[in-house]
Structure formats: C-alpha cells, structure tokens
CSV table of C-alpha atoms and ligand atoms in Angstrom, one decimal:
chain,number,residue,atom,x,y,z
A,1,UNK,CA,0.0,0.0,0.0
A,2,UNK,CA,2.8,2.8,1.3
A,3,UNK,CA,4.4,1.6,-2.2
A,4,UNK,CA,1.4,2.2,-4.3
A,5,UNK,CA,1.3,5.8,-2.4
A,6,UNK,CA,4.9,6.6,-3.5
A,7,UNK,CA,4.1,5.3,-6.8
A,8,UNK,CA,1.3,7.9,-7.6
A,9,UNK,CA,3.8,10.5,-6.0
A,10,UNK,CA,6.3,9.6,-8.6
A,11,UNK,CA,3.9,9.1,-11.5
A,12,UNK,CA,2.3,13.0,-10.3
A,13,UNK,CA,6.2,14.2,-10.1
A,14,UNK,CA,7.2,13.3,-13.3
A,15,UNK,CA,4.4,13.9,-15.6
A,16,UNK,CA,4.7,17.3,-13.8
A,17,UNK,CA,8.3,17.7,-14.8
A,18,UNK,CA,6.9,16.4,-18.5
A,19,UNK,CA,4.6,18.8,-18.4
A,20,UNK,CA,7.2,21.5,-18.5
A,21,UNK,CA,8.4,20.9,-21.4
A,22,UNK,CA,4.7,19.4,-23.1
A,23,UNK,CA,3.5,20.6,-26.5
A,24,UNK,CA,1.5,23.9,-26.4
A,25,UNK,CA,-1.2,24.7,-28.4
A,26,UNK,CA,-3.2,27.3,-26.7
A,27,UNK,CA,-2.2,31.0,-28.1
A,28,UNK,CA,-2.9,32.3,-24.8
A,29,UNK,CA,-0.3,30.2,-23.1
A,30,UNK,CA,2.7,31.2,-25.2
A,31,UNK,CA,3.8,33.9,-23.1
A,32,UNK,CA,6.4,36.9,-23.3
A,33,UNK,CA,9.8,36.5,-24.8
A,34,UNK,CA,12.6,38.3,-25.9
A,35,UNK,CA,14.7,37.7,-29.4
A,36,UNK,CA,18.1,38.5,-29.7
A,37,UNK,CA,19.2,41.7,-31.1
A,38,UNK,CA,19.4,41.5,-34.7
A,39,UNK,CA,21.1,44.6,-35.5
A,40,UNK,CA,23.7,44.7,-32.6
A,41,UNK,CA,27.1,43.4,-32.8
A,42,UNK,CA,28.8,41.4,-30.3
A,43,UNK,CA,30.6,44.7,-29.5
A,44,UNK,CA,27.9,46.6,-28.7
A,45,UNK,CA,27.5,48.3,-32.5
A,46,UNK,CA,24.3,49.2,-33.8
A,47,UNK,CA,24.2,47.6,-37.5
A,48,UNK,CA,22.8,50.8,-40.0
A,49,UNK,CA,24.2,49.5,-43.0
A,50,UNK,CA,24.2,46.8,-45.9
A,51,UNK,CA,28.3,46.8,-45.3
A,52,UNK,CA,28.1,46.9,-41.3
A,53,UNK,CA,25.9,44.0,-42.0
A,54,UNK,CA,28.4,42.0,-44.5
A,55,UNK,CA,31.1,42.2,-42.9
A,56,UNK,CA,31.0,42.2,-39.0
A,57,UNK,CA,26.9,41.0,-38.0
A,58,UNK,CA,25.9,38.4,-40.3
A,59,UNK,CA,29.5,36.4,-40.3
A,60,UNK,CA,28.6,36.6,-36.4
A,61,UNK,CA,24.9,35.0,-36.7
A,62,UNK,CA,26.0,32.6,-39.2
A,63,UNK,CA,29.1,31.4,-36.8
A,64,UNK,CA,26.6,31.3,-33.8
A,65,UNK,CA,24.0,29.1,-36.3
A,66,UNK,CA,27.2,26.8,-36.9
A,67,UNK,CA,28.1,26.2,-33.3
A,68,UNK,CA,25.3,25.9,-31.4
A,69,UNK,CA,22.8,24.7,-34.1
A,70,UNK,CA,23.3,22.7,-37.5
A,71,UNK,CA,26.9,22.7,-37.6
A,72,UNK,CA,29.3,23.6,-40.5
A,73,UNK,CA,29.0,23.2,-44.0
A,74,UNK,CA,32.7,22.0,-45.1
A,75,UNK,CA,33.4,23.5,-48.4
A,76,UNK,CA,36.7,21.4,-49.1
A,77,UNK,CA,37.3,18.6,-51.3
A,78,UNK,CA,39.9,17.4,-53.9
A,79,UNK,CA,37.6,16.3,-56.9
A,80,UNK,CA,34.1,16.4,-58.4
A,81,UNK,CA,33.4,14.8,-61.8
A,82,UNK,CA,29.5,15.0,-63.6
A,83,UNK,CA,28.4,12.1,-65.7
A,84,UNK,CA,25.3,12.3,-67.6
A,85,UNK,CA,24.3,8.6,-67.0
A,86,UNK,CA,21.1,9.3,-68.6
A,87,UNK,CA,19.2,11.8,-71.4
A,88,UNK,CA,15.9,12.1,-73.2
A,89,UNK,CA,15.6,14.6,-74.9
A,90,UNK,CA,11.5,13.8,-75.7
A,91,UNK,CA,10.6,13.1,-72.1
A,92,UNK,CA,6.8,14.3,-71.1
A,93,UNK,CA,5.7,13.6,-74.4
A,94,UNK,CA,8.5,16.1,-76.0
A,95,UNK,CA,7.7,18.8,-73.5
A,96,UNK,CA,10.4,18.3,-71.4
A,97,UNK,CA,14.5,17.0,-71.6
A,98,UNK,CA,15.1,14.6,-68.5
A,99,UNK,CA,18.9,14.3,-67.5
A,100,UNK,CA,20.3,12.1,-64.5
A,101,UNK,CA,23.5,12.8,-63.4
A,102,UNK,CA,25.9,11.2,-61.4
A,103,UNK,CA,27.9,13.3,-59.1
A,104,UNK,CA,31.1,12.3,-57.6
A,105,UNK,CA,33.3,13.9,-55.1
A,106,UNK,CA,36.1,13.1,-53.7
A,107,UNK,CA,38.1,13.9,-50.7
A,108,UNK,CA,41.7,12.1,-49.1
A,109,UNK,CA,41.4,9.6,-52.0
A,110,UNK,CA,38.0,8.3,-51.0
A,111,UNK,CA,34.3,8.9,-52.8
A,112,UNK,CA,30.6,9.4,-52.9
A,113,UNK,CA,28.4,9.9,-55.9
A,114,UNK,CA,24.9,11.4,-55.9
A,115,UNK,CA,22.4,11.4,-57.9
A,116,UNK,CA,20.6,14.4,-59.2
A,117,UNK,CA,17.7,14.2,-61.5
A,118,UNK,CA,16.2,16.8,-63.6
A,119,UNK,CA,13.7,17.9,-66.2
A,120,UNK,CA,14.1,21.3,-68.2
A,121,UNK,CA,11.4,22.5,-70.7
A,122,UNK,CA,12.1,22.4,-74.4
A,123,UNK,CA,10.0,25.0,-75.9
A,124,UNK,CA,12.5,27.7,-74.7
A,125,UNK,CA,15.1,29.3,-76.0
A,126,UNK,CA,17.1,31.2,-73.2
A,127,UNK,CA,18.6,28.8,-70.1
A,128,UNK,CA,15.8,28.6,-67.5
A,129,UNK,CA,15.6,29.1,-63.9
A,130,UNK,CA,15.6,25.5,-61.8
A,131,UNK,CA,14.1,24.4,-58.5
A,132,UNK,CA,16.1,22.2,-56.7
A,133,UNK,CA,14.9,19.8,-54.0
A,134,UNK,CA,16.4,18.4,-51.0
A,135,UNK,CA,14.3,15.2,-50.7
A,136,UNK,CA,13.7,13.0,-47.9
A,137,UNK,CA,10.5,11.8,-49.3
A,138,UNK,CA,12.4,8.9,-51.1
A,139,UNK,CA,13.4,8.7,-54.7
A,140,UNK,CA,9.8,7.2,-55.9
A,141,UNK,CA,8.6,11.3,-55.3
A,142,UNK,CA,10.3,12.2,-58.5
A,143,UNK,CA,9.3,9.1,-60.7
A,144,UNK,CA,11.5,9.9,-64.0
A,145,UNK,CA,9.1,7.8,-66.4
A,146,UNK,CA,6.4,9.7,-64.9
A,147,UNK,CA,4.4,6.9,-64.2
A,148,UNK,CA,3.8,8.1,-60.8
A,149,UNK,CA,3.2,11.3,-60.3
A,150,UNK,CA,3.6,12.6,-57.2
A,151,UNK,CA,2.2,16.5,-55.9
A,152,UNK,CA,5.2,17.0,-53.8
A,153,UNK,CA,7.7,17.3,-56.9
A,154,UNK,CA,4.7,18.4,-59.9
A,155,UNK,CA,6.9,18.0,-62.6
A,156,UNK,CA,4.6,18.7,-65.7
A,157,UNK,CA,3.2,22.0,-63.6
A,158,UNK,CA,6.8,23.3,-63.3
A,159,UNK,CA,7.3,23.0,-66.6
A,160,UNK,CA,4.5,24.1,-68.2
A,161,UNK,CA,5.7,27.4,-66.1
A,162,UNK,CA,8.8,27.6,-68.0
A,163,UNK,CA,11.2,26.6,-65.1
A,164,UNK,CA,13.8,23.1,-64.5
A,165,UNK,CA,13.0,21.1,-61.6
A,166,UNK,CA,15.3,18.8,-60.5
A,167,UNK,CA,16.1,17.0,-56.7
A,168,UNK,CA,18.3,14.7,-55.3
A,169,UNK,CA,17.7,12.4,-52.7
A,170,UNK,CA,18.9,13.3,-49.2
A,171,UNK,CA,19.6,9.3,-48.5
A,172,UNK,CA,22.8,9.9,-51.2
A,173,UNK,CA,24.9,12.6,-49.2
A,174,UNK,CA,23.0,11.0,-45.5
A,175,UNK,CA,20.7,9.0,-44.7
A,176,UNK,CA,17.4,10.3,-42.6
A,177,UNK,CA,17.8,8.1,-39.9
A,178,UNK,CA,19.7,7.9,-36.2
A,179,UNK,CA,22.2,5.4,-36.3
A,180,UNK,CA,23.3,5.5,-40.5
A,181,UNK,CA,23.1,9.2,-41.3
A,182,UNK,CA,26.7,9.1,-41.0
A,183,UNK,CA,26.9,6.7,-43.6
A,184,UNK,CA,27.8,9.0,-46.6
A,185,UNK,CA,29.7,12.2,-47.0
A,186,UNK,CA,30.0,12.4,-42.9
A,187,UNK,CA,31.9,8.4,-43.3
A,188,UNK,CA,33.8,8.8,-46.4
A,189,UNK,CA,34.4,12.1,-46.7
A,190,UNK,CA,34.4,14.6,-43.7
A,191,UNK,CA,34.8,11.9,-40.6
A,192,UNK,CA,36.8,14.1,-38.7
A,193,UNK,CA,33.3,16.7,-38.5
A,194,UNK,CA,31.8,13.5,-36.5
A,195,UNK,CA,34.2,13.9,-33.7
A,196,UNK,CA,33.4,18.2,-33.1
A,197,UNK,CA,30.6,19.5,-31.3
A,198,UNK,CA,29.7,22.2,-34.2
A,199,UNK,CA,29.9,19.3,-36.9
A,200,UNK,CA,28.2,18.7,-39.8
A,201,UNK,CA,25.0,16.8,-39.1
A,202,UNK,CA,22.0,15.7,-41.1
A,203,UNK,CA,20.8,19.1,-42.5
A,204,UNK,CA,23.9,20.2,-43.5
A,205,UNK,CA,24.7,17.3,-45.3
A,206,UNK,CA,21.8,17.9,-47.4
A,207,UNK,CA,23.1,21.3,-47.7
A,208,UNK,CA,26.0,19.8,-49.1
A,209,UNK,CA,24.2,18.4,-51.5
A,210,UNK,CA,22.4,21.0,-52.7
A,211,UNK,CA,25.6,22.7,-52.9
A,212,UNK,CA,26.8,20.0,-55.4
A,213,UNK,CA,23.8,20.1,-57.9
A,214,UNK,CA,24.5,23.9,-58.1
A,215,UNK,CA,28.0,23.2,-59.2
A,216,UNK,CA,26.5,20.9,-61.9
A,217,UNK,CA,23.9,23.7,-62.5
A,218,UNK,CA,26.9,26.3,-63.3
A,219,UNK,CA,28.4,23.7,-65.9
A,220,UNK,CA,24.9,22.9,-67.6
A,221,UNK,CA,24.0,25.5,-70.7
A,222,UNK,CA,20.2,24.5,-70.4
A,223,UNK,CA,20.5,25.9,-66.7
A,224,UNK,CA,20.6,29.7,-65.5
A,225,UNK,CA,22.5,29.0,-62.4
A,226,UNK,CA,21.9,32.8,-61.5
A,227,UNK,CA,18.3,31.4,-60.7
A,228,UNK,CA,18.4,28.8,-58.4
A,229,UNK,CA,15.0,28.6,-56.1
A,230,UNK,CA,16.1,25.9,-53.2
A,231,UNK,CA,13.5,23.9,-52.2
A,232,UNK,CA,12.3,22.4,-49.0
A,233,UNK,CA,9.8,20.6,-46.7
A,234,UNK,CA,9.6,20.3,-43.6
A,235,UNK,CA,13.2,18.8,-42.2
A,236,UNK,CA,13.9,19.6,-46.2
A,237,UNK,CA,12.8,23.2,-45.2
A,238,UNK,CA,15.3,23.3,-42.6
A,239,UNK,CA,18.5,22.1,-44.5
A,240,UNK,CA,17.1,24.9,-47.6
A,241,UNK,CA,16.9,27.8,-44.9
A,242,UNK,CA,20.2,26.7,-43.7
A,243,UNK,CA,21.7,25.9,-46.9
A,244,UNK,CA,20.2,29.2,-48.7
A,245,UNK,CA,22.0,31.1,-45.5
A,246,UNK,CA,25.7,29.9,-46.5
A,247,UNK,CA,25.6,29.9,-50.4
A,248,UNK,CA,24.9,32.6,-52.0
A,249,UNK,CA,24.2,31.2,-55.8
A,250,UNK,CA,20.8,30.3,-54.1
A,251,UNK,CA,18.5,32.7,-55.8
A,252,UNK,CA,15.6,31.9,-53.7
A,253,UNK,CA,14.9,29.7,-50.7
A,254,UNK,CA,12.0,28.3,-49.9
A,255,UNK,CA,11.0,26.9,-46.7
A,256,UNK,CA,7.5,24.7,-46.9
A,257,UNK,CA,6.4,24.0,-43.6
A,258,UNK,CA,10.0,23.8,-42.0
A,259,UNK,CA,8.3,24.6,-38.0
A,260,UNK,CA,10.5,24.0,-35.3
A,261,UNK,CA,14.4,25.1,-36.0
A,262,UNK,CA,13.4,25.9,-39.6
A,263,UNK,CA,11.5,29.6,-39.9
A,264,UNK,CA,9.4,28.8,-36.6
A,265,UNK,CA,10.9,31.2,-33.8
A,266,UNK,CA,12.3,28.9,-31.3
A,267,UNK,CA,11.5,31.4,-28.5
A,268,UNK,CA,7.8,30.9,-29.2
A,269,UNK,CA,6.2,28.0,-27.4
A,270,UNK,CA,3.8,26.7,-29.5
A,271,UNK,CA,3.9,22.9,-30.9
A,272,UNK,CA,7.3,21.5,-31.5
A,273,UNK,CA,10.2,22.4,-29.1
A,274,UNK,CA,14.3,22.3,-29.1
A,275,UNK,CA,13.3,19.2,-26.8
A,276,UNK,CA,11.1,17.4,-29.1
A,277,UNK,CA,13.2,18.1,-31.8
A,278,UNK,CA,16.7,17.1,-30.4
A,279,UNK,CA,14.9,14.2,-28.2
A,280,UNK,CA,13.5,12.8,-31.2
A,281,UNK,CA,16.1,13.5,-34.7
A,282,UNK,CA,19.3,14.2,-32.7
A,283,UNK,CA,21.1,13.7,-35.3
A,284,UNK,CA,19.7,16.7,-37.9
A,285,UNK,CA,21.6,19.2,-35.5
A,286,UNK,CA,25.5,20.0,-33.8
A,287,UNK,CA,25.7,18.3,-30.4
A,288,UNK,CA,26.0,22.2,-28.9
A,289,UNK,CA,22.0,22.5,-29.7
A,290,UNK,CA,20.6,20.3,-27.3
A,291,UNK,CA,22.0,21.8,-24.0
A,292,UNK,CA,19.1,24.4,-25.4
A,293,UNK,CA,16.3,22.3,-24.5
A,294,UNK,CA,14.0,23.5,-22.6
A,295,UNK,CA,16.1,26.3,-22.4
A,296,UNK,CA,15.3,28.4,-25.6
A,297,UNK,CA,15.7,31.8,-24.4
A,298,UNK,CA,19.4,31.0,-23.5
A,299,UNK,CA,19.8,30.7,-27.7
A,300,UNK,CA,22.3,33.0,-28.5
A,301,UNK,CA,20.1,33.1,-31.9
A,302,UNK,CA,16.4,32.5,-33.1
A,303,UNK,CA,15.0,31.9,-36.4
A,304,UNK,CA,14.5,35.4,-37.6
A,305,UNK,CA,18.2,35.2,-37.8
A,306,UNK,CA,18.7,33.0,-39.8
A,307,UNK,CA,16.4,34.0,-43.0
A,308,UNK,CA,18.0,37.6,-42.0
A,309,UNK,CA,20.8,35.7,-43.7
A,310,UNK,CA,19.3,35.0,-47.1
A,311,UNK,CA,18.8,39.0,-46.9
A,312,UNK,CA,19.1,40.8,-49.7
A,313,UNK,CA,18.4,37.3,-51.6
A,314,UNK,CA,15.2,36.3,-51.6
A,315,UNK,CA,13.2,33.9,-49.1
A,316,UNK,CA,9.5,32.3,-49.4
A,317,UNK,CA,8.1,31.0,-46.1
A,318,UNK,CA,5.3,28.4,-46.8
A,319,UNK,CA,2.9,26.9,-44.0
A,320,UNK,CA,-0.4,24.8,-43.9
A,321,UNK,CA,-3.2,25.9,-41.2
A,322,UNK,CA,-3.8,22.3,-40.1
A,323,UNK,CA,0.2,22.1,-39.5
A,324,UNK,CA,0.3,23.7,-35.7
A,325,UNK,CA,3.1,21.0,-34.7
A,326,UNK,CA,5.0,23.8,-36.9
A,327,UNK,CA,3.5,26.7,-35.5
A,328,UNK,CA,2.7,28.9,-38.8
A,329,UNK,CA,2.4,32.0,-36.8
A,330,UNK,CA,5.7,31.5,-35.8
A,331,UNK,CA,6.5,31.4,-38.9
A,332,UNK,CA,5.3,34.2,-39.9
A,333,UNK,CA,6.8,35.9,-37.3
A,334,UNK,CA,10.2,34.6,-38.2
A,335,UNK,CA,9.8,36.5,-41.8
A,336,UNK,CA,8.4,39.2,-40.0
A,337,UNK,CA,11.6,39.9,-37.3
A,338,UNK,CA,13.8,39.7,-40.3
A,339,UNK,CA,12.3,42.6,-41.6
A,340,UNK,CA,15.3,45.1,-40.2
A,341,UNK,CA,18.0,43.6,-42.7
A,342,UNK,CA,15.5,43.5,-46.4
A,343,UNK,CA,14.8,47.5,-44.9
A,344,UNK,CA,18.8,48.4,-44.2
A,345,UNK,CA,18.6,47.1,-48.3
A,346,UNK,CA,16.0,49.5,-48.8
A,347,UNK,CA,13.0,46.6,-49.5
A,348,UNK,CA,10.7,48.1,-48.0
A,349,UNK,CA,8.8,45.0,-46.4
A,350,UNK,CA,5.4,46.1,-44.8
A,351,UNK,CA,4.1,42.8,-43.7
A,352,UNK,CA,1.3,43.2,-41.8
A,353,UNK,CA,1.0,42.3,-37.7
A,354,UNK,CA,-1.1,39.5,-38.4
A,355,UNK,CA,-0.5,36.8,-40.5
A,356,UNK,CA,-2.5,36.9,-44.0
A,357,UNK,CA,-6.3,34.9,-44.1
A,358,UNK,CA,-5.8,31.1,-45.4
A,359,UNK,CA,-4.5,30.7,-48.6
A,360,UNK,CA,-3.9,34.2,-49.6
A,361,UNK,CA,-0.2,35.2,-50.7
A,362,UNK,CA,2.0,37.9,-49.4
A,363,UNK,CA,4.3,39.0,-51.9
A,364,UNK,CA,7.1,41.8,-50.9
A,365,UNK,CA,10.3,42.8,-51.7
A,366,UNK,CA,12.0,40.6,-51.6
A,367,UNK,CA,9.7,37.8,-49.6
A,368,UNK,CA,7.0,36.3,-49.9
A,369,UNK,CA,4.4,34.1,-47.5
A,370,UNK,CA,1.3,32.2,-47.5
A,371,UNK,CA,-0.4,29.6,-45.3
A,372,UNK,CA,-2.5,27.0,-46.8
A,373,UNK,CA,-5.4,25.0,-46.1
A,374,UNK,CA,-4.6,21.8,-44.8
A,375,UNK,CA,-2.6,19.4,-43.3
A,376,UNK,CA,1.1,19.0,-43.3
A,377,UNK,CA,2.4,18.4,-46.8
A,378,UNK,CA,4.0,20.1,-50.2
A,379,UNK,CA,1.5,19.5,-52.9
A,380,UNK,CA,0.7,21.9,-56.1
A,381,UNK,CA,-0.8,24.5,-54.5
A,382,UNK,CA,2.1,25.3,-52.5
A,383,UNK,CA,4.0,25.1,-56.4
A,384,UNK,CA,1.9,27.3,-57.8
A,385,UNK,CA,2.2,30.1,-55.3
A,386,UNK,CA,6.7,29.2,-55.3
A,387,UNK,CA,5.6,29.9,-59.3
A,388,UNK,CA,4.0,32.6,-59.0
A,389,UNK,CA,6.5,34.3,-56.3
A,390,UNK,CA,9.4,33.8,-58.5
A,391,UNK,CA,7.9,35.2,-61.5
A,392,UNK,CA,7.5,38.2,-59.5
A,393,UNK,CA,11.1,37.8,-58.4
A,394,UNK,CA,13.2,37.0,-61.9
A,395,UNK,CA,10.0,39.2,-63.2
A,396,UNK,CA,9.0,37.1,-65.9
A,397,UNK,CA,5.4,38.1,-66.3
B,401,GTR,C1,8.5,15.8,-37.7
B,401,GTR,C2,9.4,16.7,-37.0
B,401,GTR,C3,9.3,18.1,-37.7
B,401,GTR,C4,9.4,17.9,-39.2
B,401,GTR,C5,8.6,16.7,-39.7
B,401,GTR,C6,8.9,16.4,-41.2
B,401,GTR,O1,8.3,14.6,-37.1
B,401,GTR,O2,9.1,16.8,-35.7
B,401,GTR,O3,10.2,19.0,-37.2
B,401,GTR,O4,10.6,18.0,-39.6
B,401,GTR,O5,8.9,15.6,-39.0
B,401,GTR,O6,10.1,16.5,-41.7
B,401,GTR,O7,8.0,15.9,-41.9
C-alpha cells in the first residue's frame, strides 16, 4: 500500500516535470519573450548599414548558427566529376528533356556519388531558372518515367511554367535516420566533423548536396545557375533555410512547412520544441544544440536570424493551417523579425501584424508568404504560389 502511495507520487512528479516541457497549443499560453538583437554586434554596434551587416553581424549569426545549431557546411574537397548517365531529350511527351546525373566527389582519396535528377522545358530558348529539391521523401517522389506522379515534386506544372525542376535524394549525401546518417559524405568524406561538437550533421549534409547540384547547374548551358530557387519541406525546409544562409548562388529559398528550428521562432512555445526536436532526430543538428532544450531563451540566436541571412536574396516561407506542430504563426513571425535587414537594403517590407487569411499570398520585396489550407504536406498549391512568387522575383510576367 505505502508503495502504491509513492508510486502515484512519482507518476504526479514526473508527468509534472513532463509537463514543462509538453506541447502547447493554446495562443494564450505562449507567453512573453525576448529575441536576440538582430542589428547589434557582439561589441555593442548598432548595425545601420548593408556593409556593417556583411562584414561584421551576419559572419557573427552565421558562426553562432554553426556552433550551437546545424553545424558547418565543409566546403573542401579534392575532386568532383558529372556524368550524364542518362538523357531524353522527348521526355513528357517532348515537352520536357530529363537528364540524370551522377555526381562524384572526392576527398583524401576516398568517394561518394549522388544522384541528381532533372527535367528542363524544351520549348525555350534562353537557359531557364531551376528548383532544386532536398528530398527526404524517397526517390519514388520524383518518378522519371512519370508513371507516378507525385504533388510533392509536380513536374509537368513546373514545366509548363517555364522553369527546371530537378532533386536529389537526401539518402545519397545522409541517410534520414539515427544510427546511418553518417553513412555517406560524414563516413567517407568529412569523418573528422563526427568527432566536433559544431559538426556537420544531417541538415547540413543535405546542404551539401544542394551545394553540389549547383555546381553541376553552373556547368549545364540548359540551366541559368543565376536562378536557383532551393527547395524544402519540412526537415527539407530546414536544411534549404540553412543551406540558402551559406551559399549565395541560391536565388531563392524556400521553406514549406520547416516549423521547429526551420522559420518557426524557437522562443515561441507553441507545438514543437528544441526538446522534441533534439529528443527525437538528434542527429539533424551540432551536439552544442541540445544543452538548449527547454532552455530556448538561452539561444544566442532564433529563427528570424537566420532567414535575415538569405537577406538581400530572396526567401519564401510556406505553411499549412492544419500544421500547428509547426506553428505557422511563428513562422510568420520569423519572416516578419527579419524585416530590419530587407529594410537596411532599402526593400521596404510592410508585412502586416497579423498573418494573412488562409490561402492568400503575401508577396514583398524581396519575400513572400502564404499559409495553406490543410494538413502537413508540399502539394501543387504550395507550387503554384513558389511559381508565381518567383515570377515576381526574376520578373517574368
Ligand atoms: C516531424 C518533425 C518536424 C518535421 C517533420 C517532417 O516529425 O518533428 O520537425 O521535420 O517531421 O520532416 O515531416
């Protein structure tokens, strides 16, 4: 009996303690919190200009980003070679050209190849601007016979717009998953980033990736590599943000649905936390992030920061209304606080307080927003307002 008494003691205790650090969903229960200053350097500065900016506060904020959240992006290696292992030139009934290509790098005499696949429209004459996407939704999303088609990569849509789409498949650079992520570029290439607490992890390694299919991009005549529109969802939407934050050849990044650690402020306590996230997919982030569990406000950064570093490049934030685990009015928010560095470029922003009614787009120099009916997903609506966005953006229409 006394040990049944200390038993509900314990049970009460702990799912107290749990409840600390338990989803919330209730607007009224976020609370007050403070974001890091933007525009102040670690010295004390006051940030009032596009070169202040350049040189001294965003190397800061993308350094903090490295050690205590995805880790590096290495940019070394000794060799990378494209092969076109395979062309048609009448794919999608002669609409479109399909290429794969094998891409191989190599570092301290060792390899990894990936595989990038892509489609560019034939009835144009000038190169076209390409969406590139970091998939973790498996290979069978971006069906090359088009037998399958699949909403989260609409192929035909994309290029009946007059833009490439192309993706990889994050399982090439690392594999989604706890125990093997490491096995690819982390293994073979970069094992000593294993061993440092602001390593490469998951996200960046698709970074990585991304970064490789742009160096294909630059070698490809059919391609404007000047327009590259990054693509993401949801974990993929984290590894764009981040990967659109180091390389500049990203034209525009797009984040569908990223939440938690992608363009969700962190500080915000609403549906996914550092906790959650670190507890379950340890392995997407540096070590350095998890001591932030539970412990947000002690981020020397939050999310706002880091689409502040796409600035003056453009950035698309995408969310769903049904998707609260990622908190779209966080999301918002995220684009919002970024709002000081588009102004210091003189893009005069405007977004409103309030996040726009369901599925109507916000499109402003240079950013753009909407949040979609629905659950949690990347399907042709979400395409068609990317389309329409970078239209606007590499004004085409
Ligand atoms: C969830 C994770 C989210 C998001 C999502 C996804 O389980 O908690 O942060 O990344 O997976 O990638 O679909």
């Amino acid at each position: 009996m006394k040990n049944l008494k200390k038993f509900f003691i314990f049970l009460i205790l702990f799912s107290s303690l749990k409840m600390g650090y338990a989803q919330n969903y209730d607007e009224s229960k976020v609370g007050e919190y403070l974001l890091p200053e933007l525009l102040i350097t670690e010295n004390g500065q006051t940030v009032s200009t596009p070169e202040q900016w350049e040189k001294i506060r965003r190397p800061e904020i993308l350094k903090l980003f490295e050690d205590h959240v995805y880790g590096q992006i290495p940019k070394d290696f000794d060799d990378i070679k494209f092969k076109v292992i395979k062309q048609d030139k009448k794919a999608m009934d002669g609409k479109a050209t399909l290429k794969e290509v094998a891409i191989t790098v190599t570092r301290n005499r060792k390899s990894v190849t990936m595989n990038l696949l892509m489609f560019t429209p034939n009835k144009v004459k000038k190169p076209v601007p390409m969406f590139l996407v970091i998939n973790h939704r498996g290979i069978k999303t971006m069906d090359v016979t088009r037998q399958n088609k699949d909403g989260f990569w609409p192929a035909e849509e994309v290029i009946e717009a007059g833009y490439g789409i192309s993706g990889f498949d994050v399982i090439d650079v690392s594999p989604d998953d706890k125990v093997k992520f490491t096995e690819g570029i982390l293994d073979q290439l970069y094992p000593e980033q294993i061993k440092m607490d602001n390593g490469m992890r998951g996200l960046g390694a698709w970074g990585w990736g991304a970064a490789r299919a742009i160096d294909y991009f630059e070698k490809d005549k059919s391609v404007d590599a000047t327009k590259i529109i990054s693509v993401g969802h949801s974990r993929g939407g984290k590894s764009s943000l981040w990967f659109g934050a180091q390389d500049k050849r990203v034209a525009i990044t797009v984040s569908n649905e990223s939440g938690n650690s992608g363009a969700a402020l962190s500080r915000r306590n609403f549906g996914e936390t550092v906790d959650r996230i670190t507890t379950n997919f340890p392995y997407w982030f540096c070590p350095n992030y998890r001591q932030y569990a539970g412990n947000e406000d002690k981020l020397p950064v939050d999310q706002h920061m880091l689409i502040a570093l796409i600035v003056p490049r453009a950035v698309y934030v995408a969310s769903a209304a049904e998707d609260l685990w990622a908190d779209p009015k966080g999301q918002y928010l995220g684009l919002k606080k970024a709002q000081p560095v588009f102004n210091l470029y003189g893009l005069e922003t405007n977004l409103p307080p309030e996040m726009p009614d369901v599925n109507e787009q916000i499109i402003r120099p240079h950013m753009g927003f909407h949040n979609r009916e629905g659950k949690h997903n990347m399907t042709p609506y979400d395409w068609q307002q990317f389309i329409r966005f970078a239209d606007v953006y590499f004004d085409r229409k």
